[in-house]
Amino acid sequence: MSKYVNRAVVLAKRPNGEPQNEDFRIEEQPLSELAEGEILVRTLWLSLDPYMRPRMNDMKSYAAPTPIGGTMTGEVVGEVMESRSDNYTVGDRITAYGGWQEYFIKPDDAPMMYKIQAAGIPLQAYLGAAGMTGRTAYFGLNEIGKPQKGDTLVVSAASGAVGGIVGQLGKMHGCKVVGIAGGSEKCKFVVEELGFDACVDYKAGNLEKDLQQACPDGVDIYFENVGGAVTCAVAKLMNPGARVPICGYVSNYNDTDLSNVQTPQDILAKSPNPPAARFFVQTEWQDQHQETTQKLAQWVKEGKLVYRESIAEGIEQSIPAFQGMLTGKNFGKQLVRISAE
């Protein structure tokens, strides 16, 4: 057996609505000795993301649900501690889907595992603006949104990890960018620090009216992160030929009766000008992973992409941090520092 002992957060039972503490369990797990071609990785940073919530349900989706007793899924930045691989050496820093745990073993040909090409930016940025979050924004906007100079781009959850990057990329394309966020502090950040042209506070009680005022020429691209009432408001303003990349709809993820959920496609189909809308995942463009990551990292280094982080400390805090993220308590990218660099 390995000299390392792992602690992992596993799914104890399927949630009914908002995930509760009893839906999770922290387990100690012994690690085996490495086989030829394997590496042992110490987790440094864990990314917490909304897609993890649907995977806790036993339902058909683009990815298999987390099994009961299985380690919660998640992308991490880690450090190679032991190696029986010619491709990785001790001390290498990597990104991989290692899950909510302190250590993990991977074969050296595991999918979606990459060495970090140091670009003079914080390691955790490879989980955020220069990582899966940034690639999600980049591919969703460019491949589905197809931005043109002068387009009006509306971004829901605009202060969030994906939404904040989408808006900044939209400005690079010459779009008018309008964000939707919850609360005056987040809206101020979206405009003053991220550079959006305007931001509508959906908590202020005047969502439809405020959005109409911010988008007098209608909406050409809507980057969907939220669903529900926000999507209903945007749907009324769609221009002919509008495009909608659907990243997720977090407002419905904790619903107890999923059979009656109105998806963004359901809502947008009722628009006076139904847009071209589809759900996507950034792995559709996995062949462009390395070049896009390097491009995003360079923009972060140059200060062209600004971001904010919420950081929890230690594996124990991953559970409350995840619960808070699903209800909007985080500000920007939600991360957990699992161990010191």
mmCIF file of C-alpha atoms in Angstrom:
data_model
loop_
_atom_site.group_PDB
_atom_site.id
_atom_site.type_symbol
_atom_site.label_atom_id
_atom_site.label_comp_id
_atom_site.label_asym_id
_atom_site.label_seq_id
_atom_site.Cartn_x
_atom_site.Cartn_y
_atom_site.Cartn_z
ATOM 1 C CA MET A 1 0.000 0.000 0.000
ATOM 2 C CA SER A 2 1.001 3.615 -0.552
ATOM 3 C CA LYS A 3 2.333 5.704 2.338
ATOM 4 C CA TYR A 4 -0.377 8.263 1.494
ATOM 5 C CA VAL A 5 -3.925 8.092 2.888
ATOM 6 C CA ASN A 6 -6.608 9.844 0.911
ATOM 7 C CA ARG A 7 -9.671 11.695 2.177
ATOM 8 C CA ALA A 8 -12.507 11.997 -0.321
ATOM 9 C CA VAL A 9 -16.001 13.508 -0.373
ATOM 10 C CA VAL A 10 -18.420 10.848 -1.611
ATOM 11 C CA LEU A 11 -22.119 10.974 -2.460
ATOM 12 C CA ALA A 12 -23.959 9.405 0.480
ATOM 13 C CA LYS A 13 -27.460 9.706 -0.979
ATOM 14 C CA ARG A 14 -29.356 11.502 -3.721
ATOM 15 C CA PRO A 15 -30.473 15.016 -2.698
ATOM 16 C CA ASN A 16 -34.098 16.048 -2.611
ATOM 17 C CA GLY A 17 -33.897 19.722 -3.546
ATOM 18 C CA GLU A 18 -30.958 21.661 -2.121
ATOM 19 C CA PRO A 19 -28.067 19.355 -1.174
ATOM 20 C CA GLN A 20 -27.866 18.794 2.580
ATOM 21 C CA ASN A 21 -24.861 17.833 4.706
ATOM 22 C CA GLU A 22 -26.153 14.273 5.060
ATOM 23 C CA ASP A 23 -26.067 13.854 1.260
ATOM 24 C CA PHE A 24 -22.268 13.767 1.488
ATOM 25 C CA ARG A 25 -19.716 11.785 3.445
ATOM 26 C CA ILE A 26 -15.969 12.261 3.939
ATOM 27 C CA GLU A 27 -14.121 8.953 3.791
ATOM 28 C CA GLU A 28 -10.550 7.915 4.431
ATOM 29 C CA GLN A 29 -9.337 5.707 1.610
ATOM 30 C CA PRO A 30 -6.016 3.851 1.426
ATOM 31 C CA LEU A 31 -4.127 4.212 -1.842
ATOM 32 C CA SER A 32 -2.562 1.291 -3.664
ATOM 33 C CA GLU A 33 0.986 1.139 -4.961
ATOM 34 C CA LEU A 34 1.397 2.507 -8.467
ATOM 35 C CA ALA A 35 1.233 0.197 -11.444
ATOM 36 C CA GLU A 36 3.392 0.769 -14.483
ATOM 37 C CA GLY A 37 2.190 3.851 -16.382
ATOM 38 C CA GLU A 38 0.411 5.432 -13.391
ATOM 39 C CA ILE A 39 0.964 8.618 -11.403
ATOM 40 C CA LEU A 40 -0.009 9.642 -7.862
ATOM 41 C CA VAL A 41 -1.270 13.217 -7.637
ATOM 42 C CA ARG A 42 -1.754 15.503 -4.629
ATOM 43 C CA THR A 43 -4.698 17.860 -5.121
ATOM 44 C CA LEU A 44 -3.811 21.516 -4.668
ATOM 45 C CA TRP A 45 -6.971 23.245 -5.918
ATOM 46 C CA LEU A 46 -10.514 21.980 -6.548
ATOM 47 C CA SER A 47 -12.983 23.720 -8.823
ATOM 48 C CA LEU A 48 -16.643 23.776 -7.749
ATOM 49 C CA ASP A 49 -19.119 24.239 -10.590
ATOM 50 C CA PRO A 50 -22.916 24.143 -11.089
ATOM 51 C CA TYR A 51 -22.787 21.107 -13.416
ATOM 52 C CA MET A 52 -21.962 18.972 -10.362
ATOM 53 C CA ARG A 53 -25.491 19.328 -8.981
ATOM 54 C CA PRO A 54 -27.348 17.526 -11.818
ATOM 55 C CA ARG A 55 -24.805 14.718 -11.635
ATOM 56 C CA MET A 56 -26.009 14.014 -8.103
ATOM 57 C CA ASN A 57 -29.389 13.001 -9.556
ATOM 58 C CA ASP A 58 -30.088 9.587 -11.064
ATOM 59 C CA MET A 59 -31.210 10.940 -14.408
ATOM 60 C CA LYS A 60 -30.170 10.780 -18.035
ATOM 61 C CA SER A 61 -27.761 13.541 -19.036
ATOM 62 C CA TYR A 62 -24.690 14.187 -21.172
ATOM 63 C CA ALA A 63 -22.594 12.528 -18.437
ATOM 64 C CA ALA A 64 -23.268 9.569 -16.161
ATOM 65 C CA PRO A 65 -24.545 10.412 -12.652
ATOM 66 C CA THR A 66 -22.256 10.079 -9.680
ATOM 67 C CA PRO A 67 -22.925 6.660 -8.108
ATOM 68 C CA ILE A 68 -23.895 6.362 -4.458
ATOM 69 C CA GLY A 69 -20.615 5.976 -2.584
ATOM 70 C CA GLY A 70 -18.696 7.454 -5.500
ATOM 71 C CA THR A 71 -16.295 10.365 -5.177
ATOM 72 C CA MET A 72 -17.820 13.677 -6.211
ATOM 73 C CA THR A 73 -16.560 14.683 -9.636
ATOM 74 C CA GLY A 74 -14.529 17.821 -10.237
ATOM 75 C CA GLU A 75 -11.559 19.274 -12.041
ATOM 76 C CA VAL A 76 -8.437 19.964 -10.016
ATOM 77 C CA VAL A 77 -4.950 21.352 -10.198
ATOM 78 C CA GLY A 78 -2.550 18.834 -8.710
ATOM 79 C CA GLU A 79 1.114 18.000 -8.209
ATOM 80 C CA VAL A 80 2.639 14.678 -9.199
ATOM 81 C CA MET A 81 4.034 13.047 -6.039
ATOM 82 C CA GLU A 82 5.034 9.651 -7.444
ATOM 83 C CA SER A 83 5.384 8.480 -11.024
ATOM 84 C CA ARG A 84 5.814 5.230 -12.886
ATOM 85 C CA SER A 85 5.344 6.998 -16.190
ATOM 86 C CA ASP A 86 7.778 8.266 -18.786
ATOM 87 C CA ASN A 87 5.375 11.155 -19.495
ATOM 88 C CA TYR A 88 5.208 12.669 -15.993
ATOM 89 C CA THR A 89 7.874 13.383 -13.405
ATOM 90 C CA VAL A 90 7.595 14.166 -9.704
ATOM 91 C CA GLY A 91 6.813 17.844 -9.280
ATOM 92 C CA ASP A 92 4.839 18.246 -12.513
ATOM 93 C CA ARG A 93 1.711 20.367 -12.108
ATOM 94 C CA ILE A 94 -1.367 19.120 -13.948
ATOM 95 C CA THR A 95 -5.064 19.679 -14.460
ATOM 96 C CA ALA A 96 -7.262 16.576 -14.334
ATOM 97 C CA TYR A 97 -10.702 15.393 -13.300
ATOM 98 C CA GLY A 98 -9.435 14.130 -9.975
ATOM 99 C CA GLY A 99 -12.606 14.755 -7.953
ATOM 100 C CA TRP A 100 -13.216 16.044 -4.433
ATOM 101 C CA GLN A 101 -10.253 14.331 -2.782
ATOM 102 C CA GLU A 102 -6.784 14.977 -1.443
ATOM 103 C CA TYR A 103 -4.913 12.401 -3.562
ATOM 104 C CA PHE A 104 -5.706 10.314 -6.620
ATOM 105 C CA ILE A 105 -4.059 7.848 -8.978
ATOM 106 C CA LYS A 106 -4.400 8.164 -12.751
ATOM 107 C CA PRO A 107 -3.020 6.290 -15.733
ATOM 108 C CA ASP A 108 -0.747 8.560 -17.734
ATOM 109 C CA ASP A 109 -3.109 8.370 -20.723
ATOM 110 C CA ALA A 110 -6.197 9.453 -18.768
ATOM 111 C CA PRO A 111 -8.504 11.660 -20.854
ATOM 112 C CA MET A 112 -8.568 15.400 -20.180
ATOM 113 C CA MET A 113 -5.379 15.378 -18.097
ATOM 114 C CA TYR A 114 -2.763 17.954 -19.069
ATOM 115 C CA LYS A 115 0.490 19.386 -17.826
ATOM 116 C CA ILE A 116 0.278 23.057 -16.923
ATOM 117 C CA GLN A 117 2.386 25.188 -19.227
ATOM 118 C CA ALA A 118 3.488 27.918 -16.818
ATOM 119 C CA ALA A 119 2.500 31.348 -18.077
ATOM 120 C CA GLY A 120 3.238 33.464 -15.028
ATOM 121 C CA ILE A 121 -0.316 33.349 -13.652
ATOM 122 C CA PRO A 122 -1.726 31.787 -10.444
ATOM 123 C CA LEU A 123 -2.113 28.000 -10.627
ATOM 124 C CA GLN A 124 -5.811 28.143 -9.784
ATOM 125 C CA ALA A 125 -6.439 30.297 -12.861
ATOM 126 C CA TYR A 126 -6.119 27.045 -14.837
ATOM 127 C CA LEU A 127 -9.444 26.047 -13.274
ATOM 128 C CA GLY A 128 -11.020 29.438 -13.929
ATOM 129 C CA ALA A 129 -10.344 32.112 -16.510
ATOM 130 C CA ALA A 130 -7.580 30.075 -18.190
ATOM 131 C CA GLY A 131 -9.268 26.732 -17.563
ATOM 132 C CA MET A 132 -12.558 24.940 -18.047
ATOM 133 C CA THR A 133 -14.472 28.070 -17.081
ATOM 134 C CA GLY A 134 -12.667 30.219 -19.630
ATOM 135 C CA ARG A 135 -12.928 27.585 -22.361
ATOM 136 C CA THR A 136 -16.663 27.250 -21.699
ATOM 137 C CA ALA A 137 -17.074 30.994 -22.184
ATOM 138 C CA TYR A 138 -14.787 31.043 -25.229
ATOM 139 C CA PHE A 139 -16.342 28.157 -27.148
ATOM 140 C CA GLY A 140 -19.943 28.921 -26.218
ATOM 141 C CA LEU A 141 -19.686 32.523 -27.311
ATOM 142 C CA ASN A 142 -17.545 32.025 -30.412
ATOM 143 C CA GLU A 143 -18.890 28.733 -31.771
ATOM 144 C CA ILE A 144 -22.596 29.152 -30.955
ATOM 145 C CA GLY A 145 -23.052 32.863 -30.226
ATOM 146 C CA LYS A 146 -21.023 33.873 -33.305
ATOM 147 C CA PRO A 147 -20.558 37.482 -32.127
ATOM 148 C CA GLN A 148 -20.394 40.337 -34.609
ATOM 149 C CA LYS A 149 -19.365 43.927 -33.984
ATOM 150 C CA GLY A 150 -22.399 45.911 -32.848
ATOM 151 C CA ASP A 151 -24.370 42.914 -31.556
ATOM 152 C CA THR A 152 -26.144 43.235 -28.224
ATOM 153 C CA LEU A 153 -24.956 40.402 -25.980
ATOM 154 C CA VAL A 154 -26.832 39.654 -22.762
ATOM 155 C CA VAL A 155 -25.125 37.474 -20.146
ATOM 156 C CA SER A 156 -26.929 35.976 -17.165
ATOM 157 C CA ALA A 157 -24.998 35.261 -13.946
ATOM 158 C CA ALA A 158 -22.698 37.978 -15.243
ATOM 159 C CA SER A 159 -20.569 38.218 -12.099
ATOM 160 C CA GLY A 160 -20.027 34.463 -12.079
ATOM 161 C CA ALA A 161 -17.003 32.542 -13.273
ATOM 162 C CA VAL A 162 -18.261 31.840 -16.802
ATOM 163 C CA GLY A 163 -20.454 34.895 -17.277
ATOM 164 C CA GLY A 164 -17.712 37.359 -16.364
ATOM 165 C CA ILE A 165 -15.392 35.915 -19.015
ATOM 166 C CA VAL A 166 -18.148 35.823 -21.654
ATOM 167 C CA GLY A 167 -18.795 39.538 -21.266
ATOM 168 C CA GLN A 168 -15.128 40.474 -21.538
ATOM 169 C CA LEU A 169 -14.740 38.326 -24.656
ATOM 170 C CA GLY A 170 -17.850 39.974 -26.077
ATOM 171 C CA LYS A 171 -16.278 43.396 -25.630
ATOM 172 C CA MET A 172 -13.190 42.151 -27.513
ATOM 173 C CA HIS A 173 -15.541 41.386 -30.415
ATOM 174 C CA GLY A 174 -17.061 44.881 -30.311
ATOM 175 C CA CYS A 175 -20.411 43.863 -28.840
ATOM 176 C CA LYS A 176 -22.602 45.914 -26.572
ATOM 177 C CA VAL A 177 -22.608 43.749 -23.432
ATOM 178 C CA VAL A 178 -25.393 43.776 -20.837
ATOM 179 C CA GLY A 179 -25.087 41.635 -17.732
ATOM 180 C CA ILE A 180 -27.723 40.301 -15.362
ATOM 181 C CA ALA A 181 -26.619 39.710 -11.762
ATOM 182 C CA GLY A 182 -28.041 39.604 -8.257
ATOM 183 C CA GLY A 183 -27.463 42.633 -6.064
ATOM 184 C CA SER A 184 -25.954 46.093 -6.458
ATOM 185 C CA GLU A 185 -22.441 44.990 -5.416
ATOM 186 C CA LYS A 186 -22.245 42.348 -8.121
ATOM 187 C CA CYS A 187 -23.693 44.702 -10.741
ATOM 188 C CA LYS A 188 -21.150 47.367 -9.827
ATOM 189 C CA PHE A 189 -18.330 44.821 -10.223
ATOM 190 C CA VAL A 190 -19.660 43.725 -13.618
ATOM 191 C CA VAL A 191 -19.656 47.266 -14.996
ATOM 192 C CA GLU A 192 -16.695 48.887 -13.234
ATOM 193 C CA GLU A 193 -14.225 45.992 -13.146
ATOM 194 C CA LEU A 194 -15.298 43.644 -15.937
ATOM 195 C CA GLY A 195 -16.156 46.446 -18.350
ATOM 196 C CA PHE A 196 -19.726 45.530 -19.296
ATOM 197 C CA ASP A 197 -21.778 48.388 -20.750
ATOM 198 C CA ALA A 198 -24.614 47.842 -18.269
ATOM 199 C CA CYS A 199 -25.812 45.372 -15.652
ATOM 200 C CA VAL A 200 -29.381 44.680 -14.566
ATOM 201 C CA ASP A 201 -30.041 43.676 -10.956
ATOM 202 C CA TYR A 202 -32.634 40.900 -11.124
ATOM 203 C CA LYS A 203 -33.187 41.213 -7.370
ATOM 204 C CA ALA A 204 -34.362 44.835 -7.690
ATOM 205 C CA GLY A 205 -37.867 43.741 -8.762
ATOM 206 C CA ASN A 206 -37.979 45.446 -12.188
ATOM 207 C CA LEU A 207 -36.222 42.854 -14.328
ATOM 208 C CA GLU A 208 -38.244 43.148 -17.538
ATOM 209 C CA LYS A 209 -38.419 46.943 -17.511
ATOM 210 C CA ASP A 210 -34.750 47.387 -16.606
ATOM 211 C CA LEU A 211 -33.676 44.894 -19.252
ATOM 212 C CA GLN A 212 -35.735 46.646 -21.927
ATOM 213 C CA GLN A 213 -34.097 49.948 -21.030
ATOM 214 C CA ALA A 214 -30.633 48.398 -21.189
ATOM 215 C CA CYS A 215 -31.360 46.717 -24.553
ATOM 216 C CA PRO A 216 -33.308 49.280 -26.635
ATOM 217 C CA ASP A 217 -32.229 47.558 -29.867
ATOM 218 C CA GLY A 218 -33.181 44.073 -28.708
ATOM 219 C CA VAL A 219 -30.913 41.085 -28.038
ATOM 220 C CA ASP A 220 -28.747 39.349 -30.637
ATOM 221 C CA ILE A 221 -26.931 36.884 -28.354
ATOM 222 C CA TYR A 222 -28.013 35.586 -24.975
ATOM 223 C CA PHE A 223 -25.484 33.508 -23.026
ATOM 224 C CA GLU A 224 -27.641 31.328 -20.795
ATOM 225 C CA ASN A 225 -26.490 30.335 -17.316
ATOM 226 C CA VAL A 226 -29.630 30.717 -15.208
ATOM 227 C CA GLY A 227 -32.995 29.826 -16.796
ATOM 228 C CA GLY A 228 -36.371 30.561 -15.243
ATOM 229 C CA ALA A 229 -37.641 34.132 -14.900
ATOM 230 C CA VAL A 230 -34.421 35.614 -16.290
ATOM 231 C CA THR A 231 -34.784 33.641 -19.517
ATOM 232 C CA CYS A 232 -38.462 34.627 -19.752
ATOM 233 C CA ALA A 233 -37.483 38.296 -19.627
ATOM 234 C CA VAL A 234 -34.740 37.964 -22.235
ATOM 235 C CA ALA A 235 -36.915 35.852 -24.574
ATOM 236 C CA LYS A 236 -39.263 38.797 -25.157
ATOM 237 C CA LEU A 237 -36.399 40.908 -26.533
ATOM 238 C CA MET A 238 -34.885 38.454 -29.029
ATOM 239 C CA ASN A 239 -34.108 39.866 -32.452
ATOM 240 C CA PRO A 240 -34.632 37.809 -35.619
ATOM 241 C CA GLY A 241 -31.609 35.571 -36.115
ATOM 242 C CA ALA A 242 -30.562 35.668 -32.443
ATOM 243 C CA ARG A 243 -28.292 32.950 -31.019
ATOM 244 C CA VAL A 244 -28.351 31.407 -27.539
ATOM 245 C CA PRO A 245 -25.513 29.240 -26.175
ATOM 246 C CA ILE A 246 -26.995 27.328 -23.222
ATOM 247 C CA CYS A 247 -24.307 26.653 -20.642
ATOM 248 C CA GLY A 248 -26.752 25.710 -17.867
ATOM 249 C CA TYR A 249 -29.809 26.819 -15.931
ATOM 250 C CA VAL A 250 -28.813 26.830 -12.293
ATOM 251 C CA SER A 251 -32.123 28.284 -11.059
ATOM 252 C CA ASN A 252 -33.722 24.861 -11.601
ATOM 253 C CA TYR A 253 -30.970 22.558 -10.358
ATOM 254 C CA ASN A 254 -32.415 22.228 -6.851
ATOM 255 C CA ASP A 255 -36.043 21.734 -7.984
ATOM 256 C CA THR A 256 -37.642 18.697 -6.372
ATOM 257 C CA ASP A 257 -39.985 17.914 -9.288
ATOM 258 C CA LEU A 258 -37.700 17.829 -12.304
ATOM 259 C CA SER A 259 -40.460 16.498 -14.578
ATOM 260 C CA ASN A 260 -42.145 19.923 -14.684
ATOM 261 C CA VAL A 261 -39.038 22.054 -15.193
ATOM 262 C CA GLN A 262 -39.229 24.455 -18.122
ATOM 263 C CA THR A 263 -35.865 24.297 -19.850
ATOM 264 C CA PRO A 264 -34.403 27.353 -21.568
ATOM 265 C CA GLN A 265 -35.305 25.733 -24.909
ATOM 266 C CA ASP A 266 -38.942 25.480 -23.779
ATOM 267 C CA ILE A 267 -39.023 29.146 -22.804
ATOM 268 C CA LEU A 268 -37.130 30.466 -25.823
ATOM 269 C CA ALA A 269 -39.354 28.544 -28.246
ATOM 270 C CA LYS A 270 -42.213 30.831 -27.144
ATOM 271 C CA SER A 271 -40.268 34.010 -27.983
ATOM 272 C CA PRO A 272 -41.765 36.303 -30.649
ATOM 273 C CA ASN A 273 -38.510 35.612 -32.523
ATOM 274 C CA PRO A 274 -37.377 32.125 -31.455
ATOM 275 C CA PRO A 275 -33.566 32.072 -31.492
ATOM 276 C CA ALA A 276 -31.165 29.347 -32.528
ATOM 277 C CA ALA A 277 -30.470 27.842 -29.106
ATOM 278 C CA ARG A 278 -28.628 24.754 -27.960
ATOM 279 C CA PHE A 279 -27.010 23.275 -24.899
ATOM 280 C CA PHE A 280 -23.260 22.736 -25.142
ATOM 281 C CA VAL A 281 -20.261 21.507 -23.172
ATOM 282 C CA GLN A 282 -16.751 22.768 -23.757
ATOM 283 C CA THR A 283 -15.407 19.257 -24.398
ATOM 284 C CA GLU A 284 -17.055 19.371 -27.841
ATOM 285 C CA TRP A 285 -13.922 21.279 -28.836
ATOM 286 C CA GLN A 286 -11.467 19.178 -26.811
ATOM 287 C CA ASP A 287 -9.087 19.086 -29.784
ATOM 288 C CA GLN A 288 -8.553 22.830 -29.251
ATOM 289 C CA HIS A 289 -7.927 22.515 -25.508
ATOM 290 C CA GLN A 290 -4.226 23.335 -25.416
ATOM 291 C CA GLU A 291 -4.181 26.262 -27.838
ATOM 292 C CA THR A 292 -7.266 27.844 -26.264
ATOM 293 C CA THR A 293 -5.894 27.418 -22.728
ATOM 294 C CA GLN A 294 -2.652 29.114 -23.772
ATOM 295 C CA LYS A 295 -4.559 31.961 -25.411
ATOM 296 C CA LEU A 296 -6.706 32.518 -22.298
ATOM 297 C CA ALA A 297 -3.660 32.300 -20.006
ATOM 298 C CA GLN A 298 -1.908 34.961 -22.055
ATOM 299 C CA TRP A 299 -4.942 37.261 -21.800
ATOM 300 C CA VAL A 300 -5.006 36.733 -18.030
ATOM 301 C CA LYS A 301 -1.300 37.551 -17.814
ATOM 302 C CA GLU A 302 -1.795 40.714 -19.890
ATOM 303 C CA GLY A 303 -4.729 41.841 -17.738
ATOM 304 C CA LYS A 304 -7.210 41.533 -20.608
ATOM 305 C CA LEU A 305 -9.306 39.054 -18.622
ATOM 306 C CA VAL A 306 -10.231 40.089 -15.076
ATOM 307 C CA TYR A 307 -11.802 37.680 -12.611
ATOM 308 C CA ARG A 308 -12.762 37.274 -8.982
ATOM 309 C CA GLU A 309 -12.499 34.186 -6.782
ATOM 310 C CA SER A 310 -14.214 32.812 -3.696
ATOM 311 C CA ILE A 311 -11.822 30.466 -1.889
ATOM 312 C CA ALA A 312 -12.711 27.867 0.750
ATOM 313 C CA GLU A 313 -9.955 26.170 2.753
ATOM 314 C CA GLY A 314 -9.650 22.399 3.104
ATOM 315 C CA ILE A 315 -11.595 19.351 1.944
ATOM 316 C CA GLU A 316 -14.145 19.759 4.772
ATOM 317 C CA GLN A 317 -15.190 23.168 3.434
ATOM 318 C CA SER A 318 -15.949 21.861 -0.062
ATOM 319 C CA ILE A 319 -19.459 20.847 1.027
ATOM 320 C CA PRO A 320 -20.657 24.219 2.451
ATOM 321 C CA ALA A 321 -18.862 26.042 -0.378
ATOM 322 C CA PHE A 322 -20.757 23.961 -2.939
ATOM 323 C CA GLN A 323 -24.075 24.509 -1.159
ATOM 324 C CA GLY A 324 -23.448 28.246 -1.085
ATOM 325 C CA MET A 325 -22.449 28.403 -4.748
ATOM 326 C CA LEU A 326 -25.766 26.860 -5.805
ATOM 327 C CA THR A 327 -27.644 29.668 -4.030
ATOM 328 C CA GLY A 328 -25.408 32.499 -5.247
ATOM 329 C CA LYS A 329 -23.435 33.121 -2.057
ATOM 330 C CA ASN A 330 -20.100 33.002 -3.876
ATOM 331 C CA PHE A 331 -18.646 35.925 -5.811
ATOM 332 C CA GLY A 332 -16.867 34.804 -8.968
ATOM 333 C CA LYS A 333 -15.138 31.445 -9.349
ATOM 334 C CA GLN A 334 -15.692 29.071 -6.410
ATOM 335 C CA LEU A 335 -12.496 27.224 -5.484
ATOM 336 C CA VAL A 336 -11.294 25.046 -2.638
ATOM 337 C CA ARG A 337 -7.646 25.108 -1.627
ATOM 338 C CA ILE A 338 -7.125 21.447 -0.728
ATOM 339 C CA SER A 339 -3.412 21.696 0.134
ATOM 340 C CA ALA A 340 -0.687 24.303 0.008
ATOM 341 C CA GLU A 341 1.373 24.731 -3.141
#
